[in-house]
Amino acid sequence: MSGHSGQSPVPVESNGITPFQQMVASCSGALLTSLFVTPLDVVKIRLQAQKSPLFKGKCFVYCNGLMDHICVCTNGNSKAWYKAPGHFNSTLDAFIKIVRREGVKSLWSGLPPTLVMAVPATVIYFTCYDQLCAALKVRMGSHADEAPLLAGALARVGSVTVISPLELIRTKLQAQRQSYRELSEVIRSAVQAEGWQSLWRGWGPTLLRDVPFSAMYWYNYEKGKAWLCEHYHTREPTFAITFLSGAVSGSVSILAVLSAEFEFFSRWSCNGCVGVSIVSSRASSSTLTVMSRIVAENGIGGLFAGFLPRLIKVAPACAIMISSYEFGKAFFRKHNQERLLVPQQTSNT
């Protein structure tokens, strides 16, 4: 009996792993994805800065493959990573020159601040999705195949709702060049000026961009994974199956729902950044106004600006994230099964 109590079984969910193990798996996936994809965005921003100098107060959208972050230029000198000197002729030329002149680690410039937001957002998102999807499949009965669609949308709403005020505060701190010690004062001043709802400014446009993508992505991913498993006669998806399903699903989803939204979100996010006031109520514009302005300036094609570079980045990011996450879950599932077998073997002996 003592042997049995010493090896208490792990409390597992219906999918074979605990929520905490899901969180660890998604955290590991977020770190790996950020490490792989960040160099692509560092090079992209350096190329953009070459064409359009990043002066004080101007902002740009920085993405590590998992989340978009508003970065505000805070100084007029060339010390910031995105202002380092250099003339680049192409993406490959930029990679080579940055590594030669500044070292390999410069390709991950600006990564730590983005991980502060990307990792918790990803953990919330993926864990909520798995929990919601499992619950919805039970309740939806004959419509269980549509559970990933709804679970993906709801999980994204949850993660955006939690992270939006944190991202806004981080951007405001960066713009005003204040330390995190002054965080309480920044929040207090924002709430006093415009109320608590001001902390969620940008929530609507972010949902407009992210929720349709998430719903499409998870639905396509689950369908693709199931089809590939059936095609290759395997019960459990392999790393290659999850990687391919993630890449294809990410590409299809961005084609379906994100093509016309990225340029709009970039414009909307950066609107009001100049002059420290981050997307204030006086400076910000409505969704329709921003989209109308883009069409007026650049035509319908302006809504699709930056689509190809984003597709090139999102597809591998989705593939790396989901395959890493699934690998982590498979590892914990096997670990739990082995631990559950130990008490049974002990009792039999």
Short mmCIF file of N, CA and C in Angstrom, two decimals, residues 173-280:
data_model
loop_
_atom_site.label_atom_id
_atom_site.label_comp_id
_atom_site.label_asym_id
_atom_site.label_seq_id
_atom_site.Cartn_x
_atom_site.Cartn_y
_atom_site.Cartn_z
N LEU A 173 4.43 52.95 -22.09
CA LEU A 173 5.67 53.08 -21.33
C LEU A 173 6.86 53.34 -22.25
N GLN A 174 6.87 52.61 -23.37
CA GLN A 174 7.96 52.76 -24.32
C GLN A 174 7.95 54.15 -24.94
N ALA A 175 6.76 54.64 -25.29
CA ALA A 175 6.66 55.94 -25.94
C ALA A 175 7.06 57.07 -25.00
N GLN A 176 6.72 56.94 -23.72
CA GLN A 176 7.01 57.99 -22.76
C GLN A 176 8.36 57.78 -22.07
N ARG A 177 9.05 56.70 -22.47
CA ARG A 177 10.38 56.39 -21.92
C ARG A 177 10.34 56.29 -20.41
N GLN A 178 9.32 55.61 -19.91
CA GLN A 178 9.18 55.42 -18.48
C GLN A 178 9.52 53.98 -18.13
N SER A 179 9.94 53.77 -16.89
CA SER A 179 10.30 52.43 -16.43
C SER A 179 9.06 51.72 -15.91
N TYR A 180 9.19 50.41 -15.72
CA TYR A 180 8.06 49.64 -15.21
C TYR A 180 7.74 49.98 -13.76
N ARG A 181 8.67 50.67 -13.08
CA ARG A 181 8.38 51.14 -11.73
C ARG A 181 7.29 52.20 -11.73
N GLU A 182 7.17 52.88 -12.84
CA GLU A 182 6.17 53.94 -12.98
C GLU A 182 4.88 53.41 -13.60
N LEU A 183 4.73 52.10 -13.61
CA LEU A 183 3.59 51.46 -14.25
C LEU A 183 2.26 51.90 -13.64
N SER A 184 2.21 51.93 -12.31
CA SER A 184 0.95 52.29 -11.64
C SER A 184 0.52 53.71 -11.99
N GLU A 185 1.48 54.62 -12.12
CA GLU A 185 1.16 56.00 -12.46
C GLU A 185 0.63 56.10 -13.89
N VAL A 186 1.20 55.31 -14.79
CA VAL A 186 0.76 55.31 -16.19
C VAL A 186 -0.69 54.81 -16.28
N ILE A 187 -1.00 53.73 -15.56
CA ILE A 187 -2.36 53.18 -15.57
C ILE A 187 -3.33 54.18 -14.95
N ARG A 188 -2.93 54.78 -13.80
CA ARG A 188 -3.81 55.72 -13.11
C ARG A 188 -4.14 56.93 -13.98
N SER A 189 -3.13 57.46 -14.66
CA SER A 189 -3.36 58.64 -15.49
C SER A 189 -4.26 58.32 -16.68
N ALA A 190 -4.08 57.10 -17.26
CA ALA A 190 -4.90 56.70 -18.40
C ALA A 190 -6.35 56.51 -17.99
N VAL A 191 -6.56 55.89 -16.82
CA VAL A 191 -7.92 55.63 -16.33
C VAL A 191 -8.62 56.94 -15.96
N GLN A 192 -7.89 57.84 -15.31
CA GLN A 192 -8.47 59.12 -14.92
C GLN A 192 -8.86 59.96 -16.13
N ALA A 193 -8.04 59.88 -17.18
CA ALA A 193 -8.29 60.70 -18.37
C ALA A 193 -9.45 60.16 -19.22
N GLU A 194 -9.50 58.83 -19.40
CA GLU A 194 -10.48 58.29 -20.35
C GLU A 194 -11.27 57.09 -19.84
N GLY A 195 -11.08 56.73 -18.57
CA GLY A 195 -11.84 55.62 -18.01
C GLY A 195 -11.16 54.27 -18.24
N TRP A 196 -11.68 53.24 -17.55
CA TRP A 196 -11.08 51.91 -17.63
C TRP A 196 -11.14 51.34 -19.05
N GLN A 197 -12.19 51.70 -19.79
CA GLN A 197 -12.33 51.15 -21.14
C GLN A 197 -11.20 51.57 -22.06
N SER A 198 -10.48 52.64 -21.71
CA SER A 198 -9.38 53.10 -22.55
C SER A 198 -8.24 52.08 -22.60
N LEU A 199 -8.16 51.22 -21.59
CA LEU A 199 -7.10 50.21 -21.56
C LEU A 199 -7.33 49.13 -22.62
N TRP A 200 -8.56 49.06 -23.13
CA TRP A 200 -8.87 48.07 -24.17
C TRP A 200 -9.05 48.72 -25.53
N ARG A 201 -8.52 49.93 -25.68
CA ARG A 201 -8.60 50.56 -27.00
C ARG A 201 -7.75 49.76 -27.98
N GLY A 202 -8.31 49.47 -29.12
CA GLY A 202 -7.64 48.61 -30.09
C GLY A 202 -8.13 47.18 -30.04
N TRP A 203 -8.96 46.89 -29.02
CA TRP A 203 -9.49 45.53 -28.86
C TRP A 203 -10.34 45.12 -30.06
N GLY A 204 -11.20 46.02 -30.52
CA GLY A 204 -12.08 45.72 -31.65
C GLY A 204 -11.34 45.39 -32.93
N PRO A 205 -10.44 46.28 -33.40
CA PRO A 205 -9.68 45.97 -34.62
C PRO A 205 -8.82 44.72 -34.51
N THR A 206 -8.30 44.46 -33.30
CA THR A 206 -7.49 43.26 -33.11
C THR A 206 -8.35 42.01 -33.27
N LEU A 207 -9.56 42.04 -32.70
CA LEU A 207 -10.47 40.91 -32.87
C LEU A 207 -10.87 40.75 -34.33
N LEU A 208 -11.10 41.87 -35.01
CA LEU A 208 -11.48 41.83 -36.42
C LEU A 208 -10.43 41.10 -37.25
N ARG A 209 -9.17 41.26 -36.87
CA ARG A 209 -8.08 40.61 -37.60
C ARG A 209 -7.84 39.18 -37.15
N ASP A 210 -7.88 38.95 -35.82
CA ASP A 210 -7.40 37.68 -35.27
C ASP A 210 -8.46 36.59 -35.15
N VAL A 211 -9.69 36.96 -34.81
CA VAL A 211 -10.72 35.94 -34.55
C VAL A 211 -11.08 35.15 -35.81
N PRO A 212 -11.35 35.81 -36.96
CA PRO A 212 -11.65 35.01 -38.16
C PRO A 212 -10.50 34.09 -38.55
N PHE A 213 -9.26 34.60 -38.42
CA PHE A 213 -8.09 33.78 -38.73
C PHE A 213 -8.03 32.55 -37.83
N SER A 214 -8.23 32.76 -36.53
CA SER A 214 -8.14 31.66 -35.57
C SER A 214 -9.20 30.61 -35.83
N ALA A 215 -10.43 31.05 -36.10
CA ALA A 215 -11.51 30.10 -36.37
C ALA A 215 -11.20 29.26 -37.60
N MET A 216 -10.77 29.93 -38.68
CA MET A 216 -10.42 29.23 -39.91
C MET A 216 -9.21 28.32 -39.71
N TYR A 217 -8.21 28.83 -38.98
CA TYR A 217 -6.97 28.08 -38.80
C TYR A 217 -7.22 26.75 -38.10
N TRP A 218 -7.92 26.77 -36.96
CA TRP A 218 -8.11 25.55 -36.19
C TRP A 218 -9.01 24.56 -36.91
N TYR A 219 -10.02 25.09 -37.60
CA TYR A 219 -10.92 24.20 -38.36
C TYR A 219 -10.14 23.49 -39.46
N ASN A 220 -9.37 24.27 -40.23
CA ASN A 220 -8.58 23.68 -41.32
C ASN A 220 -7.49 22.75 -40.80
N TYR A 221 -6.88 23.12 -39.68
CA TYR A 221 -5.81 22.31 -39.11
C TYR A 221 -6.33 20.94 -38.67
N GLU A 222 -7.44 20.94 -37.93
CA GLU A 222 -7.99 19.67 -37.44
C GLU A 222 -8.44 18.79 -38.60
N LYS A 223 -9.05 19.40 -39.62
CA LYS A 223 -9.48 18.65 -40.79
C LYS A 223 -8.28 18.08 -41.55
N GLY A 224 -7.27 18.91 -41.77
CA GLY A 224 -6.07 18.49 -42.48
C GLY A 224 -5.33 17.39 -41.75
N LYS A 225 -5.21 17.54 -40.43
CA LYS A 225 -4.52 16.53 -39.61
C LYS A 225 -5.25 15.19 -39.66
N ALA A 226 -6.57 15.24 -39.56
CA ALA A 226 -7.36 14.00 -39.61
C ALA A 226 -7.24 13.32 -40.98
N TRP A 227 -7.25 14.13 -42.04
CA TRP A 227 -7.14 13.56 -43.39
C TRP A 227 -5.78 12.92 -43.61
N LEU A 228 -4.71 13.58 -43.16
CA LEU A 228 -3.37 13.04 -43.33
C LEU A 228 -3.17 11.77 -42.50
N CYS A 229 -3.73 11.74 -41.31
CA CYS A 229 -3.63 10.54 -40.47
C CYS A 229 -4.33 9.35 -41.14
N GLU A 230 -5.47 9.64 -41.73
CA GLU A 230 -6.21 8.59 -42.44
C GLU A 230 -5.47 8.15 -43.69
N HIS A 231 -4.88 9.12 -44.40
CA HIS A 231 -4.16 8.81 -45.63
C HIS A 231 -2.94 7.94 -45.37
N TYR A 232 -2.23 8.22 -44.27
CA TYR A 232 -1.01 7.48 -43.96
C TYR A 232 -1.28 6.35 -42.96
N HIS A 233 -2.54 6.08 -42.68
CA HIS A 233 -2.94 4.95 -41.83
C HIS A 233 -2.24 4.98 -40.47
N THR A 234 -2.26 6.14 -39.84
CA THR A 234 -1.68 6.27 -38.52
C THR A 234 -2.71 6.82 -37.55
N ARG A 235 -2.71 6.29 -36.35
CA ARG A 235 -3.69 6.73 -35.35
C ARG A 235 -3.27 8.04 -34.71
N GLU A 236 -1.99 8.16 -34.42
CA GLU A 236 -1.46 9.37 -33.81
C GLU A 236 -0.72 10.19 -34.87
N PRO A 237 -0.96 11.50 -34.93
CA PRO A 237 -0.27 12.35 -35.92
C PRO A 237 1.22 12.45 -35.65
N THR A 238 2.02 12.31 -36.68
CA THR A 238 3.47 12.44 -36.55
C THR A 238 3.86 13.92 -36.56
N PHE A 239 5.12 14.19 -36.28
CA PHE A 239 5.62 15.57 -36.31
C PHE A 239 5.45 16.15 -37.71
N ALA A 240 5.73 15.34 -38.74
CA ALA A 240 5.60 15.81 -40.13
C ALA A 240 4.16 16.15 -40.47
N ILE A 241 3.22 15.35 -39.98
CA ILE A 241 1.80 15.60 -40.26
C ILE A 241 1.34 16.90 -39.61
N THR A 242 1.71 17.12 -38.36
CA THR A 242 1.29 18.36 -37.68
C THR A 242 1.98 19.57 -38.29
N PHE A 243 3.24 19.42 -38.69
CA PHE A 243 3.99 20.53 -39.30
C PHE A 243 3.34 20.94 -40.63
N LEU A 244 3.05 19.94 -41.47
CA LEU A 244 2.44 20.22 -42.77
C LEU A 244 1.03 20.78 -42.61
N SER A 245 0.25 20.20 -41.70
CA SER A 245 -1.11 20.68 -41.46
C SER A 245 -1.10 22.12 -40.98
N GLY A 246 -0.17 22.45 -40.09
CA GLY A 246 -0.07 23.81 -39.57
C GLY A 246 0.31 24.81 -40.64
N ALA A 247 1.27 24.45 -41.49
CA ALA A 247 1.71 25.36 -42.55
C ALA A 247 0.61 25.61 -43.57
N VAL A 248 -0.04 24.54 -44.01
CA VAL A 248 -1.10 24.67 -45.02
C VAL A 248 -2.30 25.42 -44.44
N SER A 249 -2.68 25.09 -43.21
CA SER A 249 -3.81 25.75 -42.58
C SER A 249 -3.54 27.24 -42.38
N GLY A 250 -2.32 27.57 -41.95
CA GLY A 250 -1.97 28.98 -41.79
C GLY A 250 -2.04 29.74 -43.10
N SER A 251 -1.56 29.12 -44.16
CA SER A 251 -1.57 29.76 -45.48
C SER A 251 -2.99 29.95 -46.00
N VAL A 252 -3.80 28.90 -45.88
CA VAL A 252 -5.18 28.98 -46.35
C VAL A 252 -5.98 30.01 -45.56
N SER A 253 -5.77 30.04 -44.26
CA SER A 253 -6.51 30.97 -43.40
C SER A 253 -6.16 32.41 -43.68
N ILE A 254 -4.88 32.67 -43.90
CA ILE A 254 -4.47 34.04 -44.18
C ILE A 254 -4.98 34.49 -45.54
N LEU A 255 -5.06 33.56 -46.48
CA LEU A 255 -5.63 33.87 -47.80
C LEU A 255 -7.11 34.21 -47.69
N ALA A 256 -7.79 33.49 -46.79
CA ALA A 256 -9.23 33.63 -46.69
C ALA A 256 -9.67 34.88 -45.92
N VAL A 257 -8.97 35.19 -44.83
CA VAL A 257 -9.51 36.24 -43.96
C VAL A 257 -8.55 37.37 -43.62
N LEU A 258 -7.26 37.19 -43.83
CA LEU A 258 -6.33 38.20 -43.33
C LEU A 258 -5.77 39.13 -44.40
N SER A 259 -5.95 38.80 -45.65
CA SER A 259 -5.27 39.55 -46.70
C SER A 259 -5.58 41.03 -46.67
N ALA A 260 -6.84 41.38 -46.45
CA ALA A 260 -7.23 42.79 -46.50
C ALA A 260 -7.18 43.45 -45.13
N GLU A 261 -6.84 42.69 -44.08
CA GLU A 261 -6.90 43.26 -42.75
C GLU A 261 -5.56 43.72 -42.21
N PHE A 262 -4.45 43.16 -42.72
CA PHE A 262 -3.16 43.45 -42.13
C PHE A 262 -2.76 44.91 -42.30
N GLU A 263 -2.89 45.43 -43.53
CA GLU A 263 -2.52 46.82 -43.77
C GLU A 263 -3.40 47.75 -42.95
N PHE A 264 -4.70 47.40 -42.86
CA PHE A 264 -5.61 48.21 -42.06
C PHE A 264 -5.17 48.23 -40.60
N PHE A 265 -4.85 47.04 -40.04
CA PHE A 265 -4.45 46.97 -38.64
C PHE A 265 -3.16 47.74 -38.38
N SER A 266 -2.22 47.65 -39.31
CA SER A 266 -0.96 48.36 -39.15
C SER A 266 -1.19 49.86 -39.09
N ARG A 267 -2.04 50.36 -39.99
CA ARG A 267 -2.34 51.79 -40.01
C ARG A 267 -3.08 52.20 -38.74
N TRP A 268 -4.08 51.39 -38.36
CA TRP A 268 -4.88 51.72 -37.19
C TRP A 268 -4.04 51.71 -35.92
N SER A 269 -3.20 50.70 -35.78
CA SER A 269 -2.38 50.55 -34.57
C SER A 269 -1.46 51.74 -34.39
N CYS A 270 -0.84 52.17 -35.49
CA CYS A 270 0.15 53.23 -35.40
C CYS A 270 -0.47 54.62 -35.40
N ASN A 271 -1.76 54.70 -35.69
CA ASN A 271 -2.42 56.00 -35.70
C ASN A 271 -2.42 56.59 -34.30
N GLY A 272 -1.85 57.77 -34.14
CA GLY A 272 -1.84 58.41 -32.84
C GLY A 272 -0.58 58.15 -32.05
N CYS A 273 0.37 57.41 -32.60
CA CYS A 273 1.61 57.12 -31.88
C CYS A 273 2.48 58.36 -31.76
N VAL A 274 2.51 59.20 -32.78
CA VAL A 274 3.35 60.38 -32.76
C VAL A 274 2.88 61.30 -31.64
N GLY A 275 3.83 61.72 -30.85
CA GLY A 275 3.50 62.64 -29.78
C GLY A 275 3.09 61.94 -28.50
N VAL A 276 3.58 60.75 -28.28
CA VAL A 276 3.47 60.02 -27.02
C VAL A 276 2.08 59.48 -26.73
N SER A 277 1.03 60.16 -27.12
CA SER A 277 -0.31 59.70 -26.80
C SER A 277 -0.66 58.50 -27.68
N ILE A 278 -0.67 57.33 -27.11
CA ILE A 278 -0.88 56.11 -27.88
C ILE A 278 -2.36 55.90 -28.17
N VAL A 279 -2.72 56.05 -29.41
CA VAL A 279 -4.08 55.80 -29.87
C VAL A 279 -5.09 56.46 -28.94
N SER A 280 -4.93 57.75 -28.72
CA SER A 280 -5.87 58.48 -27.88
C SER A 280 -7.20 58.60 -28.59
#
